């Protein structure tokens, strides 16, 4: 069960350690911690990425230990996927800004401590249980859709209503799939069980990145883009091609390509899509000495990718068989059922990613937030929160800049809202934002100007 108390260390006596075997159905907290330590050793590339992130990652001590070992062996390549791309002065090659430091409150106020404290093993396992339930619900929904198409007409349920019921439920589940994916990346990276690596997003596309690649590319995004409006400031950002169609919205002609953004996601350009998989696989892992293939590619990354693509192929083949032979039709007719299922799955995933990536990183949205829309547009806020699954999800849209300041220690706003409620998280974010997100001697960025204006408005409301 998830604790309703602040995520603070200590409290209660030491729990009795339970023995866990490979046949056990449930992990204990101690066994899960041991499991995490082994995973960081296995995937030392992730430890390097987390160590280079703005706040050192959610498992900072474990990541630091593994990163130091890798650095001693000379595994870190300047300008590569695992390091920040800066010049000899330690400044961005694009903007000439020094790497900013997160403005973490010191001393830590009691009312903000829960935001900066690492979530417990029990809470990590709780989120993976939620993840598993969402996957099972998606599978069940597909089977129920098949049942409605096969047996519905005899009961007066035709194709249109059956498809509408399925589509609304499936798109909603896929939206929540993206949110739990993002929540888990920033706090519960490794699942308790290996099979859970395969249930994270198989309905997003016919084939896509496996879970470990998703973790790597998303952390690479955070390492290269500290400021929401300076994409790829400290190196290549894999999400950059998602912003291209909206980058010029301060000019009238920039809005001409904005309507294409959802279709770009739908085609597979988002993190869980097939096009994005090709993009990332062409970039990671970095080439070895002399331009040769990285030594870990064949030993580690290729097997992971082959296994996951094999699994997604099997899953969608089952959907095909269900819609063909399962409906009493020829095998060749399975594409019809697959197309409908895929359409609503893509719609849900695309909708969620448009909000998390494009809205949050757009000039227009951050200018809008600086004008205090929570007061001037309360019904819009309430409606959008409802569509995304609640106010705790909507906090992700309102305070994505706070998330980018501490992607590891704070994690996702939606994740914190699961355990503390949306209002407590919102109030904490307002206070963090009012204090300023970064320590930097460089000239203010456009985003920092927006944040300052917004914090002044929010503080004035409290008076």
XYZ file of C-alpha atoms in Angstrom:
463
model
C 0.000 0.000 0.000
C 1.154 3.531 -0.660
C 1.756 5.683 2.386
C -0.316 8.799 2.779
C 2.404 10.368 4.914
C 5.209 12.594 3.563
C 7.959 10.627 1.881
C 10.497 11.128 4.673
C 13.168 8.708 5.862
C 12.765 6.897 9.138
C 9.595 6.275 11.056
C 8.750 2.966 12.648
C 11.042 0.170 13.654
C 13.074 -1.950 11.252
C 10.882 -4.291 9.288
C 11.562 -7.988 9.522
C 13.261 -9.160 6.350
C 11.250 -11.730 4.417
C 12.866 -14.387 2.340
C 12.299 -13.990 -1.372
C 12.838 -16.733 -3.923
C 12.434 -16.838 -7.685
C 9.094 -18.552 -7.112
C 7.770 -15.807 -4.833
C 4.874 -13.703 -6.075
C 5.703 -10.606 -4.033
C 8.968 -8.775 -3.410
C 9.884 -7.420 0.008
C 11.291 -3.886 0.287
C 14.795 -5.095 1.212
C 14.915 -7.525 -1.701
C 13.786 -4.779 -4.055
C 16.619 -2.496 -2.888
C 19.122 -5.290 -3.536
C 17.573 -5.758 -6.950
C 17.996 -2.024 -7.728
C 21.679 -2.056 -6.746
C 22.364 -4.946 -9.123
C 20.489 -3.205 -11.934
C 22.601 -0.053 -11.654
C 25.719 -2.201 -11.895
C 24.324 -3.911 -14.973
C 23.195 -0.690 -16.644
C 26.074 1.580 -15.696
C 25.197 3.790 -18.689
C 22.054 4.873 -16.863
C 24.056 5.614 -13.724
C 26.301 7.913 -15.773
C 23.293 9.731 -17.218
C 21.652 10.170 -13.832
C 24.886 11.381 -12.259
C 25.164 14.070 -14.969
C 21.535 15.181 -14.557
C 20.626 18.518 -12.913
C 20.164 16.976 -9.459
C 22.060 13.699 -9.700
C 19.030 11.451 -10.159
C 16.543 9.842 -7.782
C 19.051 7.169 -6.708
C 21.894 9.683 -6.486
C 24.186 7.709 -4.180
C 23.935 4.490 -6.186
C 24.325 6.365 -9.484
C 27.349 8.280 -8.176
C 29.125 5.108 -7.033
C 28.640 3.365 -10.375
C 29.494 6.542 -12.330
C 32.785 6.913 -10.466
C 33.718 3.345 -11.362
C 32.904 3.987 -15.019
C 34.873 7.250 -15.019
C 37.880 5.455 -13.541
C 37.713 2.982 -16.420
C 37.447 5.833 -18.960
C 33.963 4.872 -20.140
C 32.689 8.478 -20.300
C 33.164 10.110 -23.706
C 33.027 13.917 -23.935
C 30.135 15.019 -26.099
C 28.636 11.539 -26.132
C 25.195 10.390 -25.094
C 26.232 9.917 -21.465
C 27.772 13.341 -20.803
C 26.815 17.005 -21.084
C 28.134 18.636 -24.254
C 29.985 21.737 -23.042
C 33.118 23.645 -24.059
C 36.379 23.784 -22.105
C 34.934 26.518 -19.879
C 32.046 24.231 -18.959
C 29.532 26.311 -20.907
C 26.891 25.369 -23.456
C 28.211 25.377 -27.006
C 24.848 26.727 -28.201
C 23.970 29.438 -25.693
C 27.283 29.947 -23.849
C 25.436 29.540 -20.547
C 27.160 27.812 -17.653
C 25.442 24.729 -16.302
C 22.854 26.100 -13.844
C 22.494 24.661 -10.335
C 19.066 23.660 -9.006
C 17.928 26.025 -6.265
C 17.128 23.381 -3.657
C 15.951 25.014 -0.407
C 18.540 25.026 2.378
C 17.645 24.542 5.131
C 14.737 22.451 3.929
C 11.343 23.779 5.101
C 9.171 21.111 6.684
C 6.307 21.791 4.257
C 8.561 21.142 1.231
C 10.557 18.170 2.511
C 8.155 15.615 1.028
C 8.874 16.950 -2.470
C 12.617 16.341 -2.255
C 12.657 13.008 -0.437
C 13.152 9.817 -2.396
C 10.061 7.652 -2.614
C 10.128 4.432 -0.633
C 10.552 0.919 -2.086
C 6.932 0.185 -1.147
C 5.751 3.188 -3.150
C 7.878 2.160 -6.110
C 6.307 -1.290 -6.075
C 2.872 0.282 -5.705
C 3.398 2.265 -8.921
C 4.496 -0.857 -10.765
C 1.335 -2.595 -9.547
C -0.701 0.275 -11.011
C 1.313 -0.047 -14.233
C 0.531 -3.760 -14.419
C -3.181 -3.160 -13.844
C -3.269 -0.618 -16.691
C -1.683 -3.136 -19.069
C -4.126 -5.858 -18.018
C -7.024 -3.437 -18.479
C -5.806 -2.643 -22.004
C -5.636 -6.345 -22.871
C -9.088 -6.955 -21.386
C -10.522 -4.028 -23.318
C -9.285 -5.493 -26.602
C -10.871 -8.853 -25.753
C -14.138 -7.162 -24.763
C -14.155 -5.253 -28.064
C -13.767 -8.537 -29.917
C -16.647 -9.991 -27.876
C -18.870 -6.966 -28.638
C -18.172 -7.279 -32.382
C -18.724 -11.041 -32.403
C -21.757 -11.351 -30.148
C -23.061 -7.769 -30.004
C -25.163 -7.759 -33.208
C -27.329 -10.573 -31.874
C -28.103 -8.341 -28.868
C -28.575 -5.136 -30.857
C -25.051 -3.740 -30.286
C -23.750 -2.744 -33.697
C -20.242 -1.859 -34.874
C -20.530 1.909 -34.268
C -21.567 1.898 -30.592
C -19.224 -1.011 -29.817
C -16.289 0.813 -31.379
C -17.162 4.052 -29.567
C -17.240 2.259 -26.208
C -13.940 0.536 -26.903
C -12.289 3.658 -28.290
C -13.139 5.958 -25.388
C -11.986 3.409 -22.808
C -8.810 2.502 -24.737
C -7.744 6.077 -25.400
C -8.288 6.911 -21.710
C -6.226 3.911 -20.608
C -3.420 4.848 -22.997
C -3.336 8.406 -21.635
C -2.903 6.984 -18.142
C -0.308 4.595 -19.542
C 1.873 7.545 -20.551
C 1.467 9.245 -17.181
C 2.406 6.143 -15.170
C 5.318 5.606 -17.587
C 6.598 9.108 -16.846
C 5.982 8.732 -13.106
C 7.875 5.446 -12.957
C 10.851 6.711 -14.984
C 11.434 9.402 -12.357
C 11.496 7.363 -9.199
C 10.878 3.654 -9.806
C 13.055 3.068 -12.832
C 13.576 -0.681 -12.522
C 10.531 -2.947 -12.158
C 10.452 -5.553 -9.371
C 10.093 -8.341 -11.953
C 11.770 -8.747 -15.317
C 8.513 -9.481 -17.145
C 7.258 -6.020 -16.234
C 9.831 -4.563 -18.654
C 7.539 -5.838 -21.401
C 4.213 -4.359 -20.260
C 5.192 -0.685 -20.176
C 3.881 0.457 -23.600
C 3.400 -2.422 -26.105
C 0.106 -1.010 -27.395
C 1.705 2.332 -28.336
C 2.945 1.072 -31.712
C 3.583 -2.165 -33.566
C 7.176 -2.002 -32.356
C 9.005 0.585 -30.295
C 11.806 1.166 -27.813
C 12.180 -1.366 -24.990
C 11.866 -0.086 -21.442
C 15.596 0.386 -20.802
C 15.958 2.459 -23.978
C 12.952 4.568 -22.930
C 14.669 5.293 -19.617
C 17.937 6.184 -21.341
C 16.477 8.505 -23.953
C 14.228 10.315 -21.481
C 17.076 10.961 -19.078
C 19.145 12.144 -22.024
C 16.359 14.647 -22.725
C 16.644 16.014 -19.186
C 20.429 16.230 -19.364
C 20.390 18.260 -22.565
C 17.372 20.487 -21.851
C 17.442 22.156 -18.436
C 15.456 25.209 -19.528
C 12.084 24.300 -21.084
C 12.528 26.689 -24.023
C 16.235 26.036 -24.744
C 16.006 22.616 -26.310
C 19.270 20.724 -26.600
C 21.227 23.412 -24.776
C 23.734 20.956 -23.287
C 23.822 18.358 -26.039
C 21.590 16.498 -28.437
C 18.026 16.125 -27.164
C 16.180 13.097 -28.625
C 12.876 14.967 -28.164
C 14.007 17.924 -30.307
C 12.253 16.725 -33.457
C 8.956 16.849 -31.556
C 9.338 20.623 -31.118
C 10.249 21.518 -34.697
C 6.658 22.061 -35.825
C 5.966 24.548 -33.012
C 9.259 26.376 -32.549
C 8.293 29.556 -34.393
C 4.942 30.376 -32.803
C 6.089 33.872 -31.825
C 5.709 34.583 -35.566
C 2.315 34.249 -37.258
C 3.583 31.718 -39.793
C 4.797 29.440 -37.006
C 1.196 28.484 -36.257
C 0.761 27.005 -39.741
C 2.602 23.817 -38.761
C 1.235 23.473 -35.197
C -1.875 21.487 -36.331
C 0.513 18.837 -37.674
C 1.957 18.093 -34.224
C -0.642 15.435 -33.180
C -0.247 13.660 -36.514
C 3.541 13.622 -36.065
C 3.036 11.867 -32.734
C 0.410 9.558 -34.238
C 2.867 8.471 -36.935
C 5.283 7.242 -34.257
C 7.558 10.223 -33.527
C 6.930 10.289 -29.771
C 9.003 8.406 -27.198
C 6.882 5.254 -27.484
C 6.621 5.242 -31.291
C 8.427 3.259 -33.995
C 9.962 6.319 -35.690
C 11.429 7.478 -32.402
C 12.899 3.998 -31.896
C 14.788 4.262 -35.177
C 16.049 7.713 -34.219
C 17.373 6.552 -30.849
C 18.878 3.322 -32.129
C 20.877 5.322 -34.672
C 22.357 7.393 -31.819
C 22.822 5.031 -28.880
C 25.045 3.476 -27.755
C 27.956 5.703 -28.765
C 30.465 4.244 -31.183
C 33.529 2.632 -29.642
C 37.192 3.443 -30.368
C 37.906 3.888 -34.053
C 34.218 4.194 -34.850
C 33.626 0.536 -34.094
C 30.422 -0.744 -32.546
C 30.251 -0.280 -28.795
C 31.377 -3.375 -26.897
C 28.083 -3.465 -24.979
C 25.908 -3.291 -28.083
C 25.895 -7.012 -28.904
C 26.186 -8.156 -25.275
C 23.504 -5.949 -23.749
C 21.482 -3.605 -25.937
C 20.834 -5.704 -29.051
C 19.398 -8.679 -27.095
C 17.150 -6.318 -25.099
C 15.847 -4.741 -28.305
C 15.323 -8.027 -30.137
C 13.403 -9.499 -27.208
C 11.110 -6.499 -26.919
C 10.377 -6.225 -30.648
C 9.684 -9.987 -30.699
C 7.227 -9.517 -27.833
C 5.365 -6.608 -29.454
C 5.197 -8.548 -32.726
C 3.669 -11.488 -30.841
C 1.167 -9.241 -29.041
C -0.061 -7.567 -32.207
C -0.157 -10.941 -33.968
C -2.560 -12.084 -31.257
C -4.711 -9.029 -31.929
C -4.618 -9.902 -35.645
C -5.664 -13.508 -34.976
C -8.442 -12.350 -32.658
C -9.854 -10.102 -35.377
C -9.590 -12.695 -38.135
C -9.859 -16.346 -37.110
C -11.472 -15.314 -33.806
C -14.233 -13.591 -35.772
C -14.671 -16.491 -38.176
C -12.980 -14.511 -40.969
C -10.009 -15.346 -43.223
C -6.585 -14.704 -41.697
C -5.970 -11.940 -44.219
C -8.852 -9.878 -42.782
C -7.164 -9.363 -39.413
C -5.851 -5.971 -40.467
C -9.312 -4.444 -40.028
C -9.477 -5.241 -36.316
C -5.810 -4.339 -35.807
C -6.306 -0.978 -37.514
C -9.165 0.040 -35.225
C -7.333 -1.089 -32.076
C -4.140 0.645 -33.164
C -6.005 3.831 -34.088
C -7.412 4.377 -30.600
C -4.205 3.281 -28.892
C -2.192 5.753 -30.951
C -4.762 8.458 -30.285
C -4.443 8.030 -26.514
C -0.656 7.867 -26.498
C -0.398 10.788 -28.919
C -2.749 12.973 -26.871
C -0.760 12.406 -23.677
C 2.603 13.021 -25.342
C 1.363 16.202 -27.027
C 0.587 17.625 -23.598
C 3.719 16.380 -21.824
C 6.170 17.340 -24.564
C 4.713 19.961 -26.898
C 2.505 21.985 -24.585
C 4.988 21.999 -21.719
C 7.889 23.024 -23.932
C 6.051 25.632 -26.007
C 6.565 29.398 -25.868
C 2.817 30.005 -26.022
C 1.965 27.756 -23.077
C 4.608 29.224 -20.778
C 3.557 32.756 -21.670
C -0.026 31.694 -20.899
C 0.951 30.276 -17.499
C 2.712 33.537 -16.614
C -0.661 35.318 -16.885
C -2.189 33.320 -14.007
C -4.728 31.287 -16.047
C -5.729 29.279 -12.965
C -7.723 32.313 -11.852
C -8.745 33.757 -15.221
C -9.605 30.411 -16.864
C -10.722 28.126 -14.007
C -13.241 26.146 -16.083
C -10.618 25.391 -18.733
C -8.286 24.101 -16.030
C -11.010 21.949 -14.507
C -11.995 20.502 -17.893
C -8.410 19.676 -18.911
C -7.693 18.118 -15.534
C -10.755 15.891 -15.997
C -9.658 14.791 -19.482
C -6.149 13.914 -18.310
C -7.321 11.937 -15.311
C -7.369 14.393 -12.424
C -5.731 17.476 -10.928
C -2.590 15.565 -9.982
C -2.027 14.857 -13.701
C -2.760 18.485 -14.558
C -0.030 19.602 -12.141
C 2.399 18.090 -14.632
C 1.239 20.701 -17.114
C 1.363 23.576 -14.652
C 4.780 22.923 -13.114
C 6.830 21.096 -15.710
C 9.622 23.628 -15.165
C 9.857 22.532 -11.514
C 10.087 18.944 -12.732
C 12.998 19.853 -15.036
C 14.832 21.517 -12.159
C 14.904 18.263 -10.152
C 13.815 15.367 -12.373
C 15.333 12.915 -9.918
C 14.808 14.284 -6.418
C 11.354 15.742 -7.051
C 10.378 13.425 -9.871
C 7.079 13.919 -11.661
C 4.265 16.076 -10.301
C 1.778 13.334 -11.116
C 3.893 10.842 -9.161
C 3.999 13.040 -6.043
C 0.267 13.633 -6.377
C -0.406 9.902 -6.169
C 0.846 9.874 -2.579
C 0.162 13.394 -1.302
C -2.782 14.767 -3.268
C -2.764 17.426 -5.956
C -3.323 20.436 -3.691
C -0.333 19.797 -1.435
C 1.908 19.265 -4.455
C 0.569 22.372 -6.159
C 1.163 24.550 -3.091
C 4.711 23.235 -2.755
C 5.431 23.909 -6.431
C 4.182 27.488 -6.074
C 6.598 28.043 -3.187
C 9.508 26.416 -5.020
C 8.791 28.495 -8.107
C 8.585 31.714 -6.072
C 12.093 31.119 -4.684
C 13.536 30.716 -8.187
C 14.403 27.410 -9.818
C 18.055 27.926 -10.721
C 21.234 29.437 -9.345
C 23.039 31.109 -12.226
C 25.170 34.199 -12.828
C 24.227 34.320 -16.499
C 21.639 36.586 -18.084
C 18.038 35.565 -17.482
C 16.531 33.323 -20.129
C 13.071 33.929 -21.573
C 11.787 31.027 -19.501
C 13.203 32.515 -16.303
C 11.469 35.799 -17.103
C 8.174 33.938 -17.467
C 8.802 32.157 -14.157
C 9.576 35.409 -12.337
C 6.417 37.060 -13.673
C 4.308 34.056 -12.756
C 5.741 33.750 -9.245
C 5.026 37.450 -8.585
C 1.404 36.944 -9.600
C 1.047 33.801 -7.494
C 2.611 35.464 -4.449
C 0.326 38.477 -4.810
C -2.698 36.172 -4.637
C -1.611 34.949 -1.212
C -1.567 38.431 0.287
